[in-house]
JSON list of C-alpha atoms and ligand atoms in Angstrom, two decimals:
[
{"chain": "A", "resi": 1, "resn": "MET", "atom": "CA", "xyz": [72.77, -76.17, 13.23]},
{"chain": "A", "resi": 2, "resn": "TYR", "atom": "CA", "xyz": [73.42, -72.51, 12.57]},
{"chain": "A", "resi": 3, "resn": "ASN", "atom": "CA", "xyz": [73.85, -70.67, 9.30]},
{"chain": "A", "resi": 4, "resn": "ILE", "atom": "CA", "xyz": [75.18, -67.24, 10.02]},
{"chain": "A", "resi": 5, "resn": "VAL", "atom": "CA", "xyz": [76.15, -64.29, 7.86]},
{"chain": "A", "resi": 6, "resn": "LEU", "atom": "CA", "xyz": [78.99, -62.36, 9.45]},
{"chain": "A", "resi": 7, "resn": "PHE", "atom": "CA", "xyz": [78.75, -58.93, 7.91]},
{"chain": "A", "resi": 8, "resn": "GLY", "atom": "CA", "xyz": [80.75, -55.73, 7.94]},
{"chain": "A", "resi": 9, "resn": "PRO", "atom": "CA", "xyz": [83.01, -53.47, 5.91]},
{"chain": "A", "resi": 10, "resn": "PRO", "atom": "CA", "xyz": [86.55, -54.49, 4.91]},
{"chain": "A", "resi": 11, "resn": "GLY", "atom": "CA", "xyz": [88.69, -54.48, 8.03]},
{"chain": "A", "resi": 12, "resn": "ALA", "atom": "CA", "xyz": [85.75, -55.01, 10.41]},
{"chain": "A", "resi": 13, "resn": "GLY", "atom": "CA", "xyz": [87.29, -58.19, 11.88]},
{"chain": "A", "resi": 14, "resn": "LYS", "atom": "CA", "xyz": [85.11, -60.79, 10.12]},
{"chain": "A", "resi": 15, "resn": "GLY", "atom": "CA", "xyz": [88.03, -63.15, 9.48]},
{"chain": "A", "resi": 16, "resn": "THR", "atom": "CA", "xyz": [89.33, -62.93, 13.06]},
{"chain": "A", "resi": 17, "resn": "GLN", "atom": "CA", "xyz": [85.92, -63.54, 14.58]},
{"chain": "A", "resi": 18, "resn": "SER", "atom": "CA", "xyz": [85.11, -66.33, 12.10]},
{"chain": "A", "resi": 19, "resn": "GLU", "atom": "CA", "xyz": [88.18, -68.27, 13.25]},
{"chain": "A", "resi": 20, "resn": "LYS", "atom": "CA", "xyz": [87.00, -68.13, 16.85]},
{"chain": "A", "resi": 21, "resn": "LEU", "atom": "CA", "xyz": [83.42, -69.01, 15.90]},
{"chain": "A", "resi": 22, "resn": "ILE", "atom": "CA", "xyz": [84.36, -72.11, 13.91]},
{"chain": "A", "resi": 23, "resn": "GLU", "atom": "CA", "xyz": [86.37, -73.31, 16.88]},
{"chain": "A", "resi": 24, "resn": "LYS", "atom": "CA", "xyz": [83.48, -72.79, 19.32]},
{"chain": "A", "resi": 25, "resn": "TYR", "atom": "CA", "xyz": [80.58, -74.04, 17.20]},
{"chain": "A", "resi": 26, "resn": "GLY", "atom": "CA", "xyz": [82.26, -76.41, 14.74]},
{"chain": "A", "resi": 27, "resn": "LEU", "atom": "CA", "xyz": [80.82, -74.54, 11.79]},
{"chain": "A", "resi": 28, "resn": "THR", "atom": "CA", "xyz": [82.22, -74.51, 8.26]},
{"chain": "A", "resi": 29, "resn": "HIS", "atom": "CA", "xyz": [83.83, -71.20, 7.33]},
{"chain": "A", "resi": 30, "resn": "LEU", "atom": "CA", "xyz": [82.84, -70.03, 3.89]},
{"chain": "A", "resi": 31, "resn": "SER", "atom": "CA", "xyz": [84.85, -66.91, 3.04]},
{"chain": "A", "resi": 32, "resn": "THR", "atom": "CA", "xyz": [84.52, -65.95, -0.61]},
{"chain": "A", "resi": 33, "resn": "GLY", "atom": "CA", "xyz": [87.61, -63.71, -0.34]},
{"chain": "A", "resi": 34, "resn": "ASP", "atom": "CA", "xyz": [89.65, -66.67, 0.97]},
{"chain": "A", "resi": 35, "resn": "LEU", "atom": "CA", "xyz": [88.28, -68.95, -1.77]},
{"chain": "A", "resi": 36, "resn": "PHE", "atom": "CA", "xyz": [89.21, -66.43, -4.46]},
{"chain": "A", "resi": 37, "resn": "ARG", "atom": "CA", "xyz": [92.70, -66.01, -2.99]},
{"chain": "A", "resi": 38, "resn": "LYS", "atom": "CA", "xyz": [93.11, -69.80, -3.01]},
{"chain": "A", "resi": 39, "resn": "HIS", "atom": "CA", "xyz": [92.11, -69.93, -6.69]},
{"chain": "A", "resi": 40, "resn": "LEU", "atom": "CA", "xyz": [94.49, -67.06, -7.39]},
{"chain": "A", "resi": 41, "resn": "GLY", "atom": "CA", "xyz": [97.36, -68.86, -5.66]},
{"chain": "A", "resi": 42, "resn": "GLU", "atom": "CA", "xyz": [96.64, -72.05, -7.59]},
{"chain": "A", "resi": 43, "resn": "GLY", "atom": "CA", "xyz": [96.40, -70.14, -10.86]},
{"chain": "A", "resi": 44, "resn": "THR", "atom": "CA", "xyz": [93.00, -71.56, -11.80]},
{"chain": "A", "resi": 45, "resn": "GLU", "atom": "CA", "xyz": [90.80, -70.05, -14.49]},
{"chain": "A", "resi": 46, "resn": "LEU", "atom": "CA", "xyz": [88.46, -68.72, -11.81]},
{"chain": "A", "resi": 47, "resn": "GLY", "atom": "CA", "xyz": [91.44, -67.15, -10.04]},
{"chain": "A", "resi": 48, "resn": "GLN", "atom": "CA", "xyz": [92.52, -65.43, -13.26]},
{"chain": "A", "resi": 49, "resn": "LEU", "atom": "CA", "xyz": [89.03, -64.10, -13.77]},
{"chain": "A", "resi": 50, "resn": "ALA", "atom": "CA", "xyz": [88.70, -62.79, -10.21]},
{"chain": "A", "resi": 51, "resn": "LYS", "atom": "CA", "xyz": [92.18, -61.27, -10.09]},
{"chain": "A", "resi": 52, "resn": "LYS", "atom": "CA", "xyz": [91.54, -58.01, -11.90]},
{"chain": "A", "resi": 53, "resn": "TYR", "atom": "CA", "xyz": [88.47, -57.24, -9.80]},
{"chain": "A", "resi": 54, "resn": "MET", "atom": "CA", "xyz": [90.17, -58.12, -6.52]},
{"chain": "A", "resi": 55, "resn": "ASN", "atom": "CA", "xyz": [93.30, -56.16, -7.24]},
{"chain": "A", "resi": 56, "resn": "GLU", "atom": "CA", "xyz": [91.23, -53.05, -7.93]},
{"chain": "A", "resi": 57, "resn": "GLY", "atom": "CA", "xyz": [88.98, -53.57, -4.91]},
{"chain": "A", "resi": 58, "resn": "ARG", "atom": "CA", "xyz": [85.87, -54.09, -7.06]},
{"chain": "A", "resi": 59, "resn": "LEU", "atom": "CA", "xyz": [83.32, -56.87, -6.73]},
{"chain": "A", "resi": 60, "resn": "VAL", "atom": "CA", "xyz": [83.69, -60.05, -8.76]},
{"chain": "A", "resi": 61, "resn": "PRO", "atom": "CA", "xyz": [80.50, -60.50, -10.87]},
{"chain": "A", "resi": 62, "resn": "ASP", "atom": "CA", "xyz": [77.57, -62.07, -9.01]},
{"chain": "A", "resi": 63, "resn": "GLU", "atom": "CA", "xyz": [77.21, -65.15, -11.21]},
{"chain": "A", "resi": 64, "resn": "VAL", "atom": "CA", "xyz": [80.85, -66.10, -10.64]},
{"chain": "A", "resi": 65, "resn": "VAL", "atom": "CA", "xyz": [80.63, -65.71, -6.87]},
{"chain": "A", "resi": 66, "resn": "ILE", "atom": "CA", "xyz": [77.27, -67.47, -6.62]},
{"chain": "A", "resi": 67, "resn": "GLY", "atom": "CA", "xyz": [78.51, -70.46, -8.66]},
{"chain": "A", "resi": 68, "resn": "MET", "atom": "CA", "xyz": [81.58, -70.80, -6.45]},
{"chain": "A", "resi": 69, "resn": "VAL", "atom": "CA", "xyz": [79.50, -70.69, -3.24]},
{"chain": "A", "resi": 70, "resn": "GLU", "atom": "CA", "xyz": [77.01, -73.20, -4.61]},
{"chain": "A", "resi": 71, "resn": "ASP", "atom": "CA", "xyz": [79.85, -75.64, -5.39]},
{"chain": "A", "resi": 72, "resn": "LYS", "atom": "CA", "xyz": [81.28, -75.21, -1.91]},
{"chain": "A", "resi": 73, "resn": "ILE", "atom": "CA", "xyz": [77.91, -75.81, -0.21]},
{"chain": "A", "resi": 74, "resn": "ASN", "atom": "CA", "xyz": [77.22, -78.87, -2.35]},
{"chain": "A", "resi": 75, "resn": "GLU", "atom": "CA", "xyz": [80.62, -80.42, -1.72]},
{"chain": "A", "resi": 76, "resn": "THR", "atom": "CA", "xyz": [80.53, -79.86, 2.07]},
{"chain": "A", "resi": 77, "resn": "LYS", "atom": "CA", "xyz": [78.95, -82.95, 3.53]},
{"chain": "A", "resi": 78, "resn": "ASP", "atom": "CA", "xyz": [77.74, -83.27, 7.12]},
{"chain": "A", "resi": 79, "resn": "ALA", "atom": "CA", "xyz": [78.28, -79.59, 7.83]},
{"chain": "A", "resi": 80, "resn": "ARG", "atom": "CA", "xyz": [76.99, -78.42, 11.20]},
{"chain": "A", "resi": 81, "resn": "GLY", "atom": "CA", "xyz": [76.27, -75.11, 9.57]},
{"chain": "A", "resi": 82, "resn": "PHE", "atom": "CA", "xyz": [78.11, -72.33, 7.79]},
{"chain": "A", "resi": 83, "resn": "ILE", "atom": "CA", "xyz": [79.59, -68.99, 8.67]},
{"chain": "A", "resi": 84, "resn": "PHE", "atom": "CA", "xyz": [79.35, -66.87, 5.55]},
{"chain": "A", "resi": 85, "resn": "ASP", "atom": "CA", "xyz": [82.14, -64.28, 5.63]},
{"chain": "A", "resi": 86, "resn": "GLY", "atom": "CA", "xyz": [82.34, -61.65, 2.88]},
{"chain": "A", "resi": 87, "resn": "PHE", "atom": "CA", "xyz": [79.25, -63.15, 1.24]},
{"chain": "A", "resi": 88, "resn": "PRO", "atom": "CA", "xyz": [76.58, -62.10, 0.33]},
{"chain": "A", "resi": 89, "resn": "ARG", "atom": "CA", "xyz": [77.87, -58.71, -0.80]},
{"chain": "A", "resi": 90, "resn": "THR", "atom": "CA", "xyz": [74.96, -57.74, -3.06]},
{"chain": "A", "resi": 91, "resn": "THR", "atom": "CA", "xyz": [71.21, -58.19, -2.73]},
{"chain": "A", "resi": 92, "resn": "ALA", "atom": "CA", "xyz": [71.27, -60.54, -5.73]},
{"chain": "A", "resi": 93, "resn": "GLN", "atom": "CA", "xyz": [73.80, -62.73, -3.88]},
{"chain": "A", "resi": 94, "resn": "ALA", "atom": "CA", "xyz": [71.58, -62.71, -0.75]},
{"chain": "A", "resi": 95, "resn": "GLU", "atom": "CA", "xyz": [68.58, -63.84, -2.78]},
{"chain": "A", "resi": 96, "resn": "ALA", "atom": "CA", "xyz": [70.65, -66.56, -4.46]},
{"chain": "A", "resi": 97, "resn": "LEU", "atom": "CA", "xyz": [71.90, -67.76, -1.06]},
{"chain": "A", "resi": 98, "resn": "ASP", "atom": "CA", "xyz": [68.34, -68.14, 0.28]},
{"chain": "A", "resi": 99, "resn": "GLU", "atom": "CA", "xyz": [67.45, -70.09, -2.85]},
{"chain": "A", "resi": 100, "resn": "MET", "atom": "CA", "xyz": [70.51, -72.39, -2.58]},
{"chain": "A", "resi": 101, "resn": "LEU", "atom": "CA", "xyz": [69.91, -73.10, 1.11]},
{"chain": "A", "resi": 102, "resn": "SER", "atom": "CA", "xyz": [66.24, -73.84, 0.51]},
{"chain": "A", "resi": 103, "resn": "HIS", "atom": "CA", "xyz": [67.30, -76.71, -1.80]},
{"chain": "A", "resi": 104, "resn": "HIS", "atom": "CA", "xyz": [68.96, -78.25, 1.26]},
{"chain": "A", "resi": 105, "resn": "LYS", "atom": "CA", "xyz": [65.98, -77.32, 3.49]},
{"chain": "A", "resi": 106, "resn": "LEU", "atom": "CA", "xyz": [68.18, -74.81, 5.29]},
{"chain": "A", "resi": 107, "resn": "GLU", "atom": "CA", "xyz": [67.98, -71.11, 5.99]},
{"chain": "A", "resi": 108, "resn": "ILE", "atom": "CA", "xyz": [70.01, -68.25, 7.41]},
{"chain": "A", "resi": 109, "resn": "ASN", "atom": "CA", "xyz": [69.43, -67.90, 11.16]},
{"chain": "A", "resi": 110, "resn": "GLY", "atom": "CA", "xyz": [70.70, -64.38, 11.24]},
{"chain": "A", "resi": 111, "resn": "MET", "atom": "CA", "xyz": [73.11, -61.73, 10.07]},
{"chain": "A", "resi": 112, "resn": "ILE", "atom": "CA", "xyz": [75.56, -60.36, 12.61]},
{"chain": "A", "resi": 113, "resn": "ALA", "atom": "CA", "xyz": [76.88, -56.98, 11.47]},
{"chain": "A", "resi": 114, "resn": "LEU", "atom": "CA", "xyz": [80.11, -55.62, 12.93]},
{"chain": "A", "resi": 115, "resn": "ASP", "atom": "CA", "xyz": [79.92, -51.87, 13.27]},
{"chain": "A", "resi": 116, "resn": "VAL", "atom": "CA", "xyz": [83.30, -50.11, 12.87]},
{"chain": "A", "resi": 117, "resn": "PRO", "atom": "CA", "xyz": [83.86, -46.42, 11.97]},
{"chain": "A", "resi": 118, "resn": "GLU", "atom": "CA", "xyz": [85.54, -45.70, 8.65]},
{"chain": "A", "resi": 119, "resn": "GLU", "atom": "CA", "xyz": [88.67, -44.11, 10.14]},
{"chain": "A", "resi": 120, "resn": "VAL", "atom": "CA", "xyz": [89.31, -47.23, 12.26]},
{"chain": "A", "resi": 121, "resn": "LEU", "atom": "CA", "xyz": [88.88, -49.46, 9.17]},
{"chain": "A", "resi": 122, "resn": "ARG", "atom": "CA", "xyz": [91.52, -47.55, 7.24]},
{"chain": "A", "resi": 123, "resn": "VAL", "atom": "CA", "xyz": [94.05, -47.91, 10.06]},
{"chain": "A", "resi": 124, "resn": "ARG", "atom": "CA", "xyz": [93.30, -51.64, 10.48]},
{"chain": "A", "resi": 125, "resn": "ILE", "atom": "CA", "xyz": [93.50, -52.44, 6.75]},
{"chain": "A", "resi": 126, "resn": "LYS", "atom": "CA", "xyz": [96.85, -50.67, 6.38]},
{"chain": "A", "resi": 127, "resn": "GLU", "atom": "CA", "xyz": [98.18, -52.44, 9.46]},
{"chain": "A", "resi": 128, "resn": "ARG", "atom": "CA", "xyz": [97.08, -55.81, 8.01]},
{"chain": "A", "resi": 129, "resn": "GLY", "atom": "CA", "xyz": [98.65, -54.83, 4.67]},
{"chain": "A", "resi": 130, "resn": "LYS", "atom": "CA", "xyz": [102.11, -54.90, 6.30]},
{"chain": "A", "resi": 131, "resn": "THR", "atom": "CA", "xyz": [101.86, -58.68, 6.68]},
{"chain": "A", "resi": 132, "resn": "SER", "atom": "CA", "xyz": [98.94, -59.89, 4.53]},
{"chain": "A", "resi": 133, "resn": "ASN", "atom": "CA", "xyz": [100.67, -59.67, 1.14]},
{"chain": "A", "resi": 134, "resn": "ARG", "atom": "CA", "xyz": [97.34, -58.44, -0.21]},
{"chain": "A", "resi": 135, "resn": "VAL", "atom": "CA", "xyz": [97.78, -55.74, -2.83]},
{"chain": "A", "resi": 136, "resn": "ASP", "atom": "CA", "xyz": [94.27, -54.50, -2.03]},
{"chain": "A", "resi": 137, "resn": "ASP", "atom": "CA", "xyz": [95.33, -53.78, 1.58]},
{"chain": "A", "resi": 138, "resn": "GLN", "atom": "CA", "xyz": [98.29, -51.61, 0.73]},
{"chain": "A", "resi": 139, "resn": "ASP", "atom": "CA", "xyz": [97.19, -48.69, -1.34]},
{"chain": "A", "resi": 140, "resn": "ASP", "atom": "CA", "xyz": [94.90, -45.80, -0.34]},
{"chain": "A", "resi": 141, "resn": "GLU", "atom": "CA", "xyz": [93.10, -45.71, -3.67]},
{"chain": "A", "resi": 142, "resn": "LYS", "atom": "CA", "xyz": [92.19, -49.42, -3.50]},
{"chain": "A", "resi": 143, "resn": "ILE", "atom": "CA", "xyz": [91.13, -49.11, 0.11]},
{"chain": "A", "resi": 144, "resn": "ASN", "atom": "CA", "xyz": [88.91, -46.14, -0.84]},
{"chain": "A", "resi": 145, "resn": "THR", "atom": "CA", "xyz": [87.34, -48.16, -3.66]},
{"chain": "A", "resi": 146, "resn": "ARG", "atom": "CA", "xyz": [86.62, -51.08, -1.34]},
{"chain": "A", "resi": 147, "resn": "ILE", "atom": "CA", "xyz": [84.95, -48.84, 1.25]},
{"chain": "A", "resi": 148, "resn": "LYS", "atom": "CA", "xyz": [82.92, -47.07, -1.45]},
{"chain": "A", "resi": 149, "resn": "VAL", "atom": "CA", "xyz": [81.84, -50.40, -2.98]},
{"chain": "A", "resi": 150, "resn": "TYR", "atom": "CA", "xyz": [80.82, -51.55, 0.49]},
{"chain": "A", "resi": 151, "resn": "LEU", "atom": "CA", "xyz": [78.70, -48.44, 1.09]},
{"chain": "A", "resi": 152, "resn": "ASP", "atom": "CA", "xyz": [77.09, -48.43, -2.37]},
{"chain": "A", "resi": 153, "resn": "GLU", "atom": "CA", "xyz": [76.59, -52.12, -3.14]},
{"chain": "A", "resi": 154, "resn": "THR", "atom": "CA", "xyz": [76.96, -54.15, 0.03]},
{"chain": "A", "resi": 155, "resn": "LEU", "atom": "CA", "xyz": [75.24, -52.11, 2.74]},
{"chain": "A", "resi": 156, "resn": "PRO", "atom": "CA", "xyz": [71.78, -52.76, 1.17]},
{"chain": "A", "resi": 157, "resn": "VAL", "atom": "CA", "xyz": [72.29, -56.45, 2.04]},
{"chain": "A", "resi": 158, "resn": "ALA", "atom": "CA", "xyz": [71.81, -55.49, 5.72]},
{"chain": "A", "resi": 159, "resn": "ASP", "atom": "CA", "xyz": [68.36, -54.09, 4.81]},
{"chain": "A", "resi": 160, "resn": "TYR", "atom": "CA", "xyz": [67.55, -57.38, 3.10]},
{"chain": "A", "resi": 161, "resn": "TYR", "atom": "CA", "xyz": [68.09, -59.29, 6.37]},
{"chain": "A", "resi": 162, "resn": "ALA", "atom": "CA", "xyz": [66.55, -56.50, 8.50]},
{"chain": "A", "resi": 163, "resn": "SER", "atom": "CA", "xyz": [63.35, -56.87, 6.47]},
{"chain": "A", "resi": 164, "resn": "GLN", "atom": "CA", "xyz": [63.29, -60.54, 7.55]},
{"chain": "A", "resi": 165, "resn": "SER", "atom": "CA", "xyz": [63.99, -59.47, 11.19]},
{"chain": "A", "resi": 166, "resn": "LYS", "atom": "CA", "xyz": [67.34, -61.29, 11.02]},
{"chain": "A", "resi": 167, "resn": "LEU", "atom": "CA", "xyz": [69.79, -58.40, 11.52]},
{"chain": "A", "resi": 168, "resn": "GLN", "atom": "CA", "xyz": [71.77, -57.90, 14.74]},
{"chain": "A", "resi": 169, "resn": "LYS", "atom": "CA", "xyz": [74.38, -55.15, 15.00]},
{"chain": "A", "resi": 170, "resn": "ILE", "atom": "CA", "xyz": [77.44, -55.52, 17.23]},
{"chain": "A", "resi": 171, "resn": "ASN", "atom": "CA", "xyz": [80.01, -52.91, 18.18]},
{"chain": "A", "resi": 172, "resn": "GLY", "atom": "CA", "xyz": [83.14, -54.06, 16.30]},
{"chain": "A", "resi": 173, "resn": "VAL", "atom": "CA", "xyz": [85.58, -51.77, 18.15]},
{"chain": "A", "resi": 174, "resn": "GLY", "atom": "CA", "xyz": [87.28, -52.98, 21.32]},
{"chain": "A", "resi": 175, "resn": "GLU", "atom": "CA", "xyz": [88.79, -56.16, 22.69]},
{"chain": "A", "resi": 176, "resn": "ILE", "atom": "CA", "xyz": [88.60, -59.16, 20.32]},
{"chain": "A", "resi": 177, "resn": "ASN", "atom": "CA", "xyz": [87.27, -61.37, 23.14]},
{"chain": "A", "resi": 178, "resn": "GLN", "atom": "CA", "xyz": [84.61, -58.85, 24.17]},
{"chain": "A", "resi": 179, "resn": "ILE", "atom": "CA", "xyz": [83.37, -58.62, 20.58]},
{"chain": "A", "resi": 180, "resn": "PHE", "atom": "CA", "xyz": [83.42, -62.42, 20.38]},
{"chain": "A", "resi": 181, "resn": "ASN", "atom": "CA", "xyz": [81.31, -62.67, 23.56]},
{"chain": "A", "resi": 182, "resn": "ASP", "atom": "CA", "xyz": [78.79, -60.22, 22.12]},
{"chain": "A", "resi": 183, "resn": "ILE", "atom": "CA", "xyz": [78.57, -62.34, 18.95]},
{"chain": "A", "resi": 184, "resn": "THR", "atom": "CA", "xyz": [78.15, -65.60, 20.83]},
{"chain": "A", "resi": 185, "resn": "SER", "atom": "CA", "xyz": [75.33, -64.08, 22.93]},
{"chain": "A", "resi": 186, "resn": "VAL", "atom": "CA", "xyz": [73.47, -63.39, 19.71]},
{"chain": "A", "resi": 187, "resn": "ILE", "atom": "CA", "xyz": [74.14, -66.88, 18.29]},
{"chain": "A", "resi": 188, "resn": "ASP", "atom": "CA", "xyz": [73.10, -68.57, 21.54]},
{"chain": "A", "resi": 189, "resn": "SER", "atom": "CA", "xyz": [69.80, -66.71, 21.35]},
{"chain": "A", "resi": 190, "resn": "TYR", "atom": "CA", "xyz": [68.92, -68.28, 17.95]},
{"chain": "B", "resi": 201, "resn": "LIG", "atom": "P1", "xyz": [87.61, -60.05, 1.20]},
{"chain": "B", "resi": 201, "resn": "LIG", "atom": "O1", "xyz": [88.72, -60.95, 1.59]},
{"chain": "B", "resi": 201, "resn": "LIG", "atom": "O2", "xyz": [86.27, -60.53, 1.69]},
{"chain": "B", "resi": 201, "resn": "LIG", "atom": "O3", "xyz": [87.86, -58.61, 1.56]},
{"chain": "B", "resi": 201, "resn": "LIG", "atom": "O4", "xyz": [87.52, -60.11, -0.40]},
{"chain": "B", "resi": 201, "resn": "LIG", "atom": "C1", "xyz": [88.59, -59.69, -1.23]},
{"chain": "B", "resi": 201, "resn": "LIG", "atom": "C2", "xyz": [88.08, -59.37, -2.62]},
{"chain": "B", "resi": 201, "resn": "LIG", "atom": "O5", "xyz": [87.51, -60.55, -3.20]},
{"chain": "B", "resi": 201, "resn": "LIG", "atom": "C3", "xyz": [86.98, -58.34, -2.70]},
{"chain": "B", "resi": 201, "resn": "LIG", "atom": "O6", "xyz": [87.47, -57.00, -2.70]},
{"chain": "B", "resi": 201, "resn": "LIG", "atom": "C4", "xyz": [86.32, -58.70, -4.03]},
{"chain": "B", "resi": 201, "resn": "LIG", "atom": "O7", "xyz": [87.10, -58.27, -5.13]},
{"chain": "B", "resi": 201, "resn": "LIG", "atom": "C5", "xyz": [86.38, -60.22, -3.99]},
{"chain": "B", "resi": 201, "resn": "LIG", "atom": "N1", "xyz": [85.18, -60.78, -3.32]},
{"chain": "B", "resi": 201, "resn": "LIG", "atom": "C6", "xyz": [85.15, -61.48, -2.16]},
{"chain": "B", "resi": 201, "resn": "LIG", "atom": "N2", "xyz": [83.90, -61.85, -1.85]},
{"chain": "B", "resi": 201, "resn": "LIG", "atom": "C7", "xyz": [83.11, -61.34, -2.83]},
{"chain": "B", "resi": 201, "resn": "LIG", "atom": "C8", "xyz": [81.70, -61.35, -3.05]},
{"chain": "B", "resi": 201, "resn": "LIG", "atom": "N3", "xyz": [80.86, -61.94, -2.20]},
{"chain": "B", "resi": 201, "resn": "LIG", "atom": "N4", "xyz": [81.23, -60.73, -4.16]},
{"chain": "B", "resi": 201, "resn": "LIG", "atom": "C9", "xyz": [82.07, -60.12, -5.03]},
{"chain": "B", "resi": 201, "resn": "LIG", "atom": "N5", "xyz": [83.40, -60.06, -4.87]},
{"chain": "B", "resi": 201, "resn": "LIG", "atom": "C10", "xyz": [83.92, -60.66, -3.78]}
]
């Protein structure tokens, strides 16, 4: 049973690598961005609330995100473990995650951080924007906001896991399969 935080800036490849990891390890993918987009598509109250933040590239308030993750963990029975993708994005979310998992006698094995230079991220996000239908992928100002929010609010989450000796950095530039192999080497060492 593994509980892994896959970490990195927008456009780092978290979604792509998560898909391969769930296939290999049979883990449950918990992507808060995907969950919000599902709510948005279904027009739920939560989706309405998240919409304005998402469309501007800002973070949805912690209590909203934490409640949604808690529901998802509680409703997932017999999970072999979770890959957290795009969560936690603030130190408060990381603390709440530890607390939630402890109720199930679980903990995070480690955080795997994909390292990708900013100029590569911009190119990748714009490329994805051509097919993703995501308004936040298509406009320079929104992309700038997302990268700034990552640097200001999300990067400290890596320190949170580093202080527990749970942080592993991986080079996120190169062949998808090479990056995947590097990630699996880390997971297999847990
Ligand atoms: P993502 O698909 O992970 O890039 O997330 C898309 C958008 O959803 C983000 O820009 C935020 O507006 C929102 N979002 C996703 N995950 C979180 C989170 N953990 N905390 C706050 N907002 C989030």
